[in-house]
């Protein structure tokens, strides 16, 4: 979202008695809006602009300066704004050299903005196509939504087909350029503590996420710009990184990043044979309700049952083509809010088993019958002959947690503790859950990573 244009709009509509002048700067170009006479004048060169602003200040006019740092980076002079009576904001990417000297000299406060989200983009579409009938508006939004799913909610790349195609090519090139040492560029802190990679291909794959630290200090995180790119980044990193490095990256995460890394990279950790062999030894079974008996995970018996490749499950909008179910494949939904699990795979021996993987930082992750029913319906929509395939299939749910999470300690039930008010269909699902599902917990700890590193 163009923050500078938004601020300009707001300031131009501000009470003229309180604010007579608004200045919008782009590098050495300054547009001076005199609200008292409703005239805008363009000035070129910082010295000329400073002289004009000083003259306005001497005449007793109050103003506000919006300084947009140009793409190549033209930081403002520390004395650009009049010393009193005027406000100033510098709008920049997180590249520190764009603003650090000015920020220090004038003791400026930092404001970190998130990227626009789906709601923002939908509002833009509604405004841009406000004169069209509802069907045409809906058709335009559907096209923009598809673009946004692939390249993220970046206005300059999603409204025009040509710009979108160019961006898709740039995204593909950036993904191919990923190396095993690049993980920090996609899931790390930015600002002074880490370099902002605006000059590198990876900036086409990430967005800024605002977060507050202890003491209300603001920092920004680099995070994948959309779910589809997040999936593709994680796939590339998993192929390039060694198991121990993947685990270290997850372990060192904190704050908002823990859930991101657990979900995207933690899933792919199950594709490393050495890791799975060590992991199953650390699995803790969550005791099932009676009369079910404790049972070792199928992975403890069949060490070769882990997946060796990933397949993304697309959204169901417009329908999907059913495919044969495959063993040795890690299925990862490439859509938000997939029911019940974050990913799953199938093991054929010693018993036919669906292994669901749920990444969580919470101390409880109970589910409800409608979620289980929806998951079963999704399986039938994705896989040929699911009803026959799933007959006599055992289910295992593995809850993967970061050592800084609130620990799960008990069986995670389906439905409320008191099932008296459930319908017959819901009671049937609860009975299935209690009788056919086995639950396990794995906690990623420093000790576990150290054991992997020693091997």
Coordinates of C-alpha atoms in Angstrom, one line a residue:
X1 CA 0.0 0.0 0.0
X2 CA 1.3 3.5 -0.9
X3 CA 1.7 5.0 2.6
X4 CA 2.9 8.3 1.3
X5 CA -0.2 8.8 -0.9
X6 CA -2.5 7.8 2.0
X7 CA -0.9 10.3 4.4
X8 CA -1.1 13.0 1.7
X9 CA -4.8 12.5 1.3
X10 CA -5.4 12.6 5.1
X11 CA -3.3 15.8 5.5
X12 CA -4.8 17.6 2.6
X13 CA -8.2 17.1 4.3
X14 CA -6.9 18.2 7.7
X15 CA -8.3 21.5 9.1
X16 CA -6.6 24.3 7.2
X17 CA -6.6 26.5 10.3
X18 CA -4.3 24.0 12.0
X19 CA -2.2 23.0 8.9
X20 CA -1.7 25.3 6.0
X21 CA 1.0 23.5 4.0
X22 CA 1.7 19.8 3.0
X23 CA 5.0 18.9 1.3
X24 CA 5.4 15.5 -0.5
X25 CA 9.0 14.8 -1.5
X26 CA 10.4 12.1 -3.8
X27 CA 14.2 12.2 -3.6
X28 CA 15.1 15.8 -4.8
X29 CA 11.6 16.6 -6.1
X30 CA 9.2 18.4 -3.7
X31 CA 5.5 19.1 -4.3
X32 CA 4.3 21.9 -2.0
X33 CA 0.6 22.0 -1.4
X34 CA -0.5 25.4 -0.2
X35 CA -3.9 24.7 1.2
X36 CA -4.7 28.4 1.9
X37 CA -4.8 29.2 -1.9
X38 CA -5.3 25.6 -3.1
X39 CA -2.2 25.5 -5.3
X40 CA 0.5 22.9 -5.7
X41 CA 4.0 23.8 -6.9
X42 CA 6.9 21.5 -7.8
X43 CA 10.4 22.3 -6.8
X44 CA 13.6 20.5 -7.8
X45 CA 16.7 20.1 -5.7
X46 CA 17.0 19.8 -1.9
X47 CA 18.6 23.2 -1.5
X48 CA 15.8 24.9 -3.4
X49 CA 13.1 23.0 -1.5
X50 CA 14.7 23.8 1.9
X51 CA 14.8 27.5 1.0
X52 CA 11.1 27.4 0.0
X53 CA 10.1 25.6 3.3
X54 CA 12.2 28.1 5.3
X55 CA 10.3 31.0 3.6
X56 CA 6.9 29.4 4.4
X57 CA 8.0 28.9 8.0
X58 CA 9.1 32.5 8.4
X59 CA 5.7 33.6 7.2
X60 CA 4.2 31.8 10.1
X61 CA 2.7 28.9 8.1
X62 CA 2.4 25.5 9.7
X63 CA 3.2 22.4 7.6
X64 CA 3.9 18.7 7.4
X65 CA 6.5 17.0 5.2
X66 CA 6.1 13.5 3.8
X67 CA 9.5 12.3 2.5
X68 CA 9.3 9.2 0.3
X69 CA 12.8 7.7 0.0
X70 CA 13.4 7.0 -3.7
X71 CA 13.9 3.4 -4.9
X72 CA 17.7 3.9 -5.2
X73 CA 17.7 5.5 -1.8
X74 CA 18.0 9.3 -1.3
X75 CA 17.9 9.9 2.5
X76 CA 16.7 13.3 3.7
X77 CA 19.1 15.9 5.0
X78 CA 19.0 16.2 8.8
X79 CA 18.1 19.9 8.5
X80 CA 15.5 19.5 5.8
X81 CA 12.5 20.5 7.9
X82 CA 12.1 23.8 9.7
X83 CA 13.3 23.6 13.3
X84 CA 9.9 24.3 15.0
X85 CA 6.3 24.1 14.1
X86 CA 6.6 21.6 11.3
X87 CA 6.2 17.8 11.4
X88 CA 8.0 15.3 9.1
X89 CA 7.7 11.6 8.3
X90 CA 10.1 9.6 6.2
X91 CA 8.5 6.7 4.3
X92 CA 11.0 4.0 3.4
X93 CA 11.7 0.3 2.9
X94 CA 13.5 -1.3 5.9
X95 CA 16.9 -0.6 4.3
X96 CA 18.6 1.1 7.2
X97 CA 20.8 3.4 5.2
X98 CA 17.7 5.1 3.8
X99 CA 16.9 6.8 7.1
X100 CA 19.3 5.9 10.0
X101 CA 21.3 9.2 10.1
X102 CA 18.2 11.3 9.9
X103 CA 16.4 9.1 12.5
X104 CA 19.3 9.5 14.9
X105 CA 19.8 13.3 14.4
X106 CA 16.2 14.3 14.9
X107 CA 15.4 11.6 17.4
X108 CA 12.5 10.2 15.3
X109 CA 10.2 7.5 16.4
X110 CA 9.8 4.4 14.2
X111 CA 6.5 3.2 12.9
X112 CA 6.5 -0.2 11.2
X113 CA 3.6 -1.0 8.8
X114 CA 2.4 -4.4 7.7
X115 CA 1.8 -5.0 4.0
X116 CA -1.8 -4.7 2.7
X117 CA -3.9 -7.8 3.3
X118 CA -6.8 -9.4 1.4
X119 CA -9.3 -7.0 2.9
X120 CA -7.3 -4.0 1.8
X121 CA -7.0 -5.3 -1.8
X122 CA -10.7 -6.1 -2.0
X123 CA -11.5 -2.6 -1.0
X124 CA -9.1 -1.3 -3.7
X125 CA -10.9 -3.5 -6.3
X126 CA -14.3 -2.2 -5.2
X127 CA -13.2 1.4 -5.5
X128 CA -11.4 0.9 -8.9
X129 CA -14.4 -0.9 -10.4
X130 CA -17.2 1.0 -8.6
X131 CA -18.9 2.0 -11.8
X132 CA -19.3 -1.6 -13.1
X133 CA -22.2 -4.0 -12.4
X134 CA -21.8 -6.5 -9.6
X135 CA -21.0 -9.5 -12.0
X136 CA -18.1 -7.6 -13.6
X137 CA -16.9 -6.4 -10.2
X138 CA -16.9 -10.0 -8.9
X139 CA -15.1 -11.3 -12.1
X140 CA -12.4 -8.7 -11.6
X141 CA -12.0 -9.5 -8.0
X142 CA -11.7 -13.2 -8.8
X143 CA -8.9 -12.5 -11.2
X144 CA -7.0 -10.3 -8.7
X145 CA -7.5 -12.9 -6.0
X146 CA -5.9 -15.6 -8.1
X147 CA -2.9 -13.3 -8.8
X148 CA -2.7 -12.5 -5.1
X149 CA -2.6 -16.2 -4.2
X150 CA 0.6 -16.6 -6.3
X151 CA 2.6 -13.4 -5.8
X152 CA 1.1 -11.8 -2.6
X153 CA -1.1 -8.7 -2.1
X154 CA 1.2 -6.3 -3.9
X155 CA -0.9 -3.7 -5.7
X156 CA 1.5 -3.0 -8.5
X157 CA 1.7 -6.6 -9.5
X158 CA -1.8 -8.0 -9.2
X159 CA -4.2 -5.6 -11.0
X160 CA -2.5 -5.8 -14.4
X161 CA -2.0 -9.1 -16.3
X162 CA 1.4 -8.1 -17.8
X163 CA 2.8 -7.0 -14.4
X164 CA 1.5 -10.2 -12.8
X165 CA 3.2 -12.4 -15.5
X166 CA 6.5 -10.4 -15.0
X167 CA 6.3 -10.9 -11.3
X168 CA 5.7 -14.6 -11.6
X169 CA 8.8 -14.9 -13.6
X170 CA 10.8 -13.0 -11.0
X171 CA 9.4 -15.2 -8.2
X172 CA 10.4 -18.3 -10.1
X173 CA 13.9 -17.0 -10.6
X174 CA 14.2 -16.0 -6.9
X175 CA 13.1 -19.4 -5.8
X176 CA 15.7 -21.1 -8.0
X177 CA 18.4 -18.8 -6.4
X178 CA 17.7 -20.1 -2.9
X179 CA 20.7 -21.6 -1.1
X180 CA 21.0 -23.5 2.2
X181 CA 22.4 -20.3 3.8
X182 CA 19.5 -18.2 2.8
X183 CA 17.0 -19.2 5.5
X184 CA 17.5 -16.1 7.5
X185 CA 16.3 -13.9 4.6
X186 CA 12.8 -15.5 4.7
X187 CA 12.1 -16.1 8.4
X188 CA 14.2 -13.7 10.5
X189 CA 14.4 -10.4 12.2
X190 CA 15.1 -7.3 10.0
X191 CA 16.1 -3.7 10.7
X192 CA 19.4 -3.0 12.3
X193 CA 19.8 -6.5 13.6
X194 CA 19.7 -8.2 10.2
X195 CA 20.3 -6.8 6.7
X196 CA 17.2 -6.0 4.6
X197 CA 17.7 -7.9 1.4
X198 CA 16.1 -5.4 -1.0
X199 CA 18.9 -5.7 -3.5
X200 CA 18.7 -9.5 -3.6
X201 CA 16.2 -11.7 -5.4
X202 CA 14.6 -12.9 -2.2
X203 CA 12.8 -9.5 -1.6
X204 CA 10.3 -10.7 -4.2
X205 CA 9.3 -13.5 -1.9
X206 CA 9.0 -11.8 1.5
X207 CA 7.0 -9.1 3.3
X208 CA 7.4 -7.1 6.4
X209 CA 5.6 -8.3 9.5
X210 CA 5.3 -5.8 12.5
X211 CA 5.9 -7.2 16.0
X212 CA 6.3 -5.8 19.4
X213 CA 9.0 -7.0 21.7
X214 CA 9.4 -6.8 25.5
X215 CA 9.1 -3.1 26.5
X216 CA 6.9 -2.3 23.5
X217 CA 9.9 -1.9 21.2
X218 CA 8.8 -2.4 17.5
X219 CA 10.8 -4.7 15.2
X220 CA 10.0 -6.2 11.8
X221 CA 10.2 -9.8 10.6
X222 CA 10.8 -11.1 7.2
X223 CA 8.1 -13.6 6.3
X224 CA 6.9 -15.2 3.1
X225 CA 4.5 -12.9 1.3
X226 CA 1.7 -15.4 0.6
X227 CA 0.9 -19.1 1.4
X228 CA 1.8 -20.4 -2.0
X229 CA 5.3 -18.7 -1.9
X230 CA 5.7 -19.9 1.7
X231 CA 5.1 -23.5 0.6
X232 CA 7.6 -23.1 -2.3
X233 CA 10.3 -21.5 -0.1
X234 CA 10.0 -24.2 2.5
X235 CA 10.3 -26.9 -0.2
X236 CA 13.4 -25.3 -1.6
X237 CA 15.0 -24.8 1.9
X238 CA 14.2 -28.4 2.8
X239 CA 16.0 -29.6 -0.3
X240 CA 19.0 -27.4 0.3
X241 CA 19.4 -27.7 4.1
X242 CA 20.7 -30.5 6.2
X243 CA 18.4 -31.9 8.9
X244 CA 20.4 -30.4 11.8
X245 CA 20.4 -27.0 10.2
X246 CA 16.7 -27.1 9.6
X247 CA 16.1 -28.0 13.2
X248 CA 18.4 -25.2 14.4
X249 CA 16.5 -22.7 12.4
X250 CA 13.2 -23.7 14.0
X251 CA 14.7 -23.9 17.5
X252 CA 16.2 -20.4 17.3
X253 CA 12.9 -18.8 16.2
X254 CA 10.8 -16.8 18.6
X255 CA 7.6 -14.8 18.8
X256 CA 5.4 -14.8 15.7
X257 CA 8.0 -16.8 13.8
X258 CA 7.7 -20.0 15.9
X259 CA 4.3 -21.0 14.5
X260 CA 5.5 -20.1 10.9
X261 CA 8.6 -22.2 11.1
X262 CA 7.0 -25.1 12.9
X263 CA 4.3 -25.3 10.3
X264 CA 6.3 -24.9 7.1
X265 CA 9.7 -26.4 8.0
X266 CA 8.7 -28.7 10.8
X267 CA 6.5 -30.6 8.4
X268 CA 9.3 -31.1 6.0
X269 CA 11.6 -32.4 8.8
X270 CA 9.7 -35.7 8.4
X271 CA 11.4 -36.2 5.0
X272 CA 14.8 -36.7 6.7
X273 CA 15.3 -40.4 7.5
X274 CA 18.0 -39.7 10.1
X275 CA 15.7 -37.2 11.9
X276 CA 12.6 -39.5 11.8
X277 CA 14.7 -42.4 13.3
X278 CA 15.7 -40.1 16.2
X279 CA 12.3 -38.4 16.5
X280 CA 10.3 -41.6 17.0
X281 CA 12.4 -42.4 20.0
X282 CA 11.3 -39.2 21.6
X283 CA 7.6 -39.6 20.8
X284 CA 5.4 -39.4 23.9
X285 CA 2.0 -41.1 23.5
X286 CA -0.9 -39.2 24.9
X287 CA -2.9 -42.0 26.7
X288 CA -6.2 -42.7 24.8
X289 CA -9.5 -43.1 26.7
X290 CA -10.6 -46.5 27.8
X291 CA -11.1 -49.1 26.3
X292 CA -8.4 -48.1 23.8
X293 CA -4.9 -49.4 24.6
X294 CA -1.6 -47.5 24.2
X295 CA 0.2 -48.4 20.9
X296 CA 3.6 -47.6 19.5
X297 CA 3.6 -45.3 16.5
X298 CA 3.7 -47.0 13.1
X299 CA 7.0 -45.1 12.5
X300 CA 8.7 -46.8 15.4
X301 CA 8.1 -50.2 13.7
X302 CA 8.6 -49.1 10.1
X303 CA 11.5 -46.7 10.0
X304 CA 11.2 -46.5 6.2
X305 CA 7.6 -45.3 6.3
X306 CA 8.5 -41.6 6.2
X307 CA 7.7 -39.5 3.1
X308 CA 10.4 -38.6 0.6
X309 CA 8.6 -35.9 -1.4
X310 CA 5.9 -33.3 -1.0
X311 CA 2.7 -32.6 -2.8
X312 CA 0.7 -29.5 -2.3
X313 CA -3.1 -29.8 -2.0
X314 CA -4.7 -26.8 -3.8
X315 CA -7.9 -25.1 -2.8
X316 CA -11.2 -26.6 -3.8
X317 CA -12.6 -23.5 -5.5
X318 CA -13.8 -24.6 -8.9
X319 CA -13.2 -28.2 -8.1
X320 CA -10.1 -30.4 -8.1
X321 CA -9.2 -33.6 -10.0
X322 CA -9.1 -36.6 -7.7
X323 CA -5.7 -38.4 -7.7
X324 CA -4.6 -41.8 -6.5
X325 CA -3.4 -41.9 -2.9
X326 CA 0.3 -42.5 -2.6
X327 CA 2.5 -43.8 0.2
X328 CA 5.8 -42.0 0.8
X329 CA 4.3 -38.6 0.0
X330 CA 3.9 -35.7 2.4
X331 CA 0.7 -34.0 1.6
X332 CA 0.7 -30.3 2.6
X333 CA -2.4 -28.1 2.1
X334 CA -1.4 -25.0 0.1
X335 CA -4.4 -23.2 1.5
X336 CA -5.2 -21.6 4.8
X337 CA -7.5 -23.1 7.4
X338 CA -7.3 -26.7 6.2
X339 CA -9.2 -28.9 8.7
X340 CA -7.7 -30.9 11.5
X341 CA -4.0 -31.1 10.5
X342 CA -1.2 -29.1 8.9
X343 CA 0.0 -32.0 6.8
X344 CA -0.3 -35.8 6.5
X345 CA 1.2 -38.9 4.9
X346 CA 0.2 -42.6 4.6
X347 CA 2.2 -45.7 5.8
X348 CA 1.3 -49.1 4.4
X349 CA 2.9 -51.4 7.0
X350 CA 2.8 -52.9 9.5
X351 CA -0.7 -51.5 9.3
X352 CA -2.4 -49.1 6.9
X353 CA -2.1 -45.7 8.7
X354 CA -2.8 -42.1 8.1
X355 CA -0.3 -40.0 10.0
X356 CA -1.5 -36.5 10.6
X357 CA 1.0 -33.8 11.6
X358 CA -0.2 -30.8 13.7
X359 CA 2.2 -28.0 14.6
X360 CA 1.1 -26.2 17.7
X361 CA 2.4 -23.8 20.3
X362 CA -0.7 -24.1 22.5
X363 CA -1.1 -26.3 25.5
X364 CA -4.3 -27.8 24.1
X365 CA -5.5 -28.6 20.6
X366 CA -8.9 -30.3 21.0
X367 CA -11.0 -30.7 18.0
X368 CA -14.8 -31.0 17.3
X369 CA -16.8 -33.6 15.3
X370 CA -17.6 -31.1 12.5
X371 CA -13.9 -30.6 11.9
X372 CA -13.2 -34.3 11.7
X373 CA -16.2 -34.7 9.3
X374 CA -14.9 -31.9 7.1
X375 CA -11.4 -33.5 7.0
X376 CA -12.9 -36.8 5.9
X377 CA -15.0 -35.0 3.2
X378 CA -11.8 -33.3 2.0
X379 CA -10.0 -36.7 1.7
X380 CA -12.9 -38.0 -0.4
X381 CA -12.6 -34.9 -2.7
X382 CA -8.8 -35.2 -3.1
X383 CA -8.3 -39.0 -3.4
X384 CA -9.8 -41.7 -5.7
X385 CA -11.8 -44.3 -3.8
X386 CA -11.3 -42.8 -0.4
X387 CA -14.2 -44.7 1.2
X388 CA -12.6 -48.0 0.2
X389 CA -9.0 -46.9 1.0
X390 CA -9.9 -45.6 4.4
X391 CA -11.7 -48.7 5.6
X392 CA -9.8 -50.3 8.5
X393 CA -7.2 -47.5 8.3
X394 CA -5.6 -46.4 11.6
X395 CA -5.1 -42.8 12.4
X396 CA -2.2 -41.2 14.2
X397 CA -1.9 -37.6 15.1
X398 CA 1.5 -36.2 16.0
X399 CA 1.6 -32.9 17.8
X400 CA 4.9 -31.1 17.1
X401 CA 5.9 -28.4 19.6
X402 CA 8.7 -25.9 20.1
X403 CA 10.5 -26.1 23.5
X404 CA 9.1 -22.6 24.3
X405 CA 5.5 -23.7 23.7
X406 CA 3.0 -24.5 26.4
X407 CA 3.2 -28.2 26.6
X408 CA 0.4 -30.6 25.7
X409 CA 0.1 -33.2 28.4
X410 CA -3.2 -35.0 27.9
X411 CA -5.2 -36.8 25.2
X412 CA -6.8 -34.2 22.8
X413 CA -10.4 -35.1 22.6
X414 CA -12.9 -34.7 19.8
X415 CA -16.0 -32.8 21.0
X416 CA -17.0 -31.6 24.5
X417 CA -16.2 -33.5 27.7
X418 CA -19.9 -34.1 28.1
X419 CA -21.2 -35.7 24.9
X420 CA -24.9 -36.0 26.0
X421 CA -26.1 -33.1 23.8
X422 CA -24.4 -34.3 20.6
X423 CA -26.3 -35.7 17.7
X424 CA -26.1 -39.3 16.7
X425 CA -23.8 -38.5 13.8
X426 CA -21.5 -36.5 16.1
X427 CA -21.4 -39.3 18.7
X428 CA -20.4 -41.7 15.9
X429 CA -17.5 -39.4 15.0
X430 CA -16.5 -39.1 18.7
X431 CA -16.6 -42.9 19.0
X432 CA -14.4 -43.2 15.9
X433 CA -11.9 -40.7 17.3
X434 CA -11.7 -42.4 20.7
X435 CA -11.4 -45.9 19.1
X436 CA -9.3 -45.4 16.0
X437 CA -7.0 -42.5 16.7
X438 CA -3.7 -42.6 18.6
X439 CA -2.0 -39.3 19.6
X440 CA 1.6 -38.6 20.2
X441 CA 3.7 -35.5 21.1
X442 CA 7.1 -34.5 20.0
X443 CA 8.9 -31.5 21.5
X444 CA 11.8 -30.0 19.6
X445 CA 14.4 -29.2 22.3
X446 CA 18.0 -28.0 22.3
X447 CA 19.1 -31.5 23.7
X448 CA 17.4 -33.2 20.7
X449 CA 19.2 -31.0 18.2
X450 CA 22.5 -31.5 19.9
X451 CA 22.0 -35.3 19.6
X452 CA 21.3 -34.9 15.9
X453 CA 24.4 -32.7 15.4
X454 CA 26.6 -35.3 17.2
X455 CA 25.7 -38.0 14.7

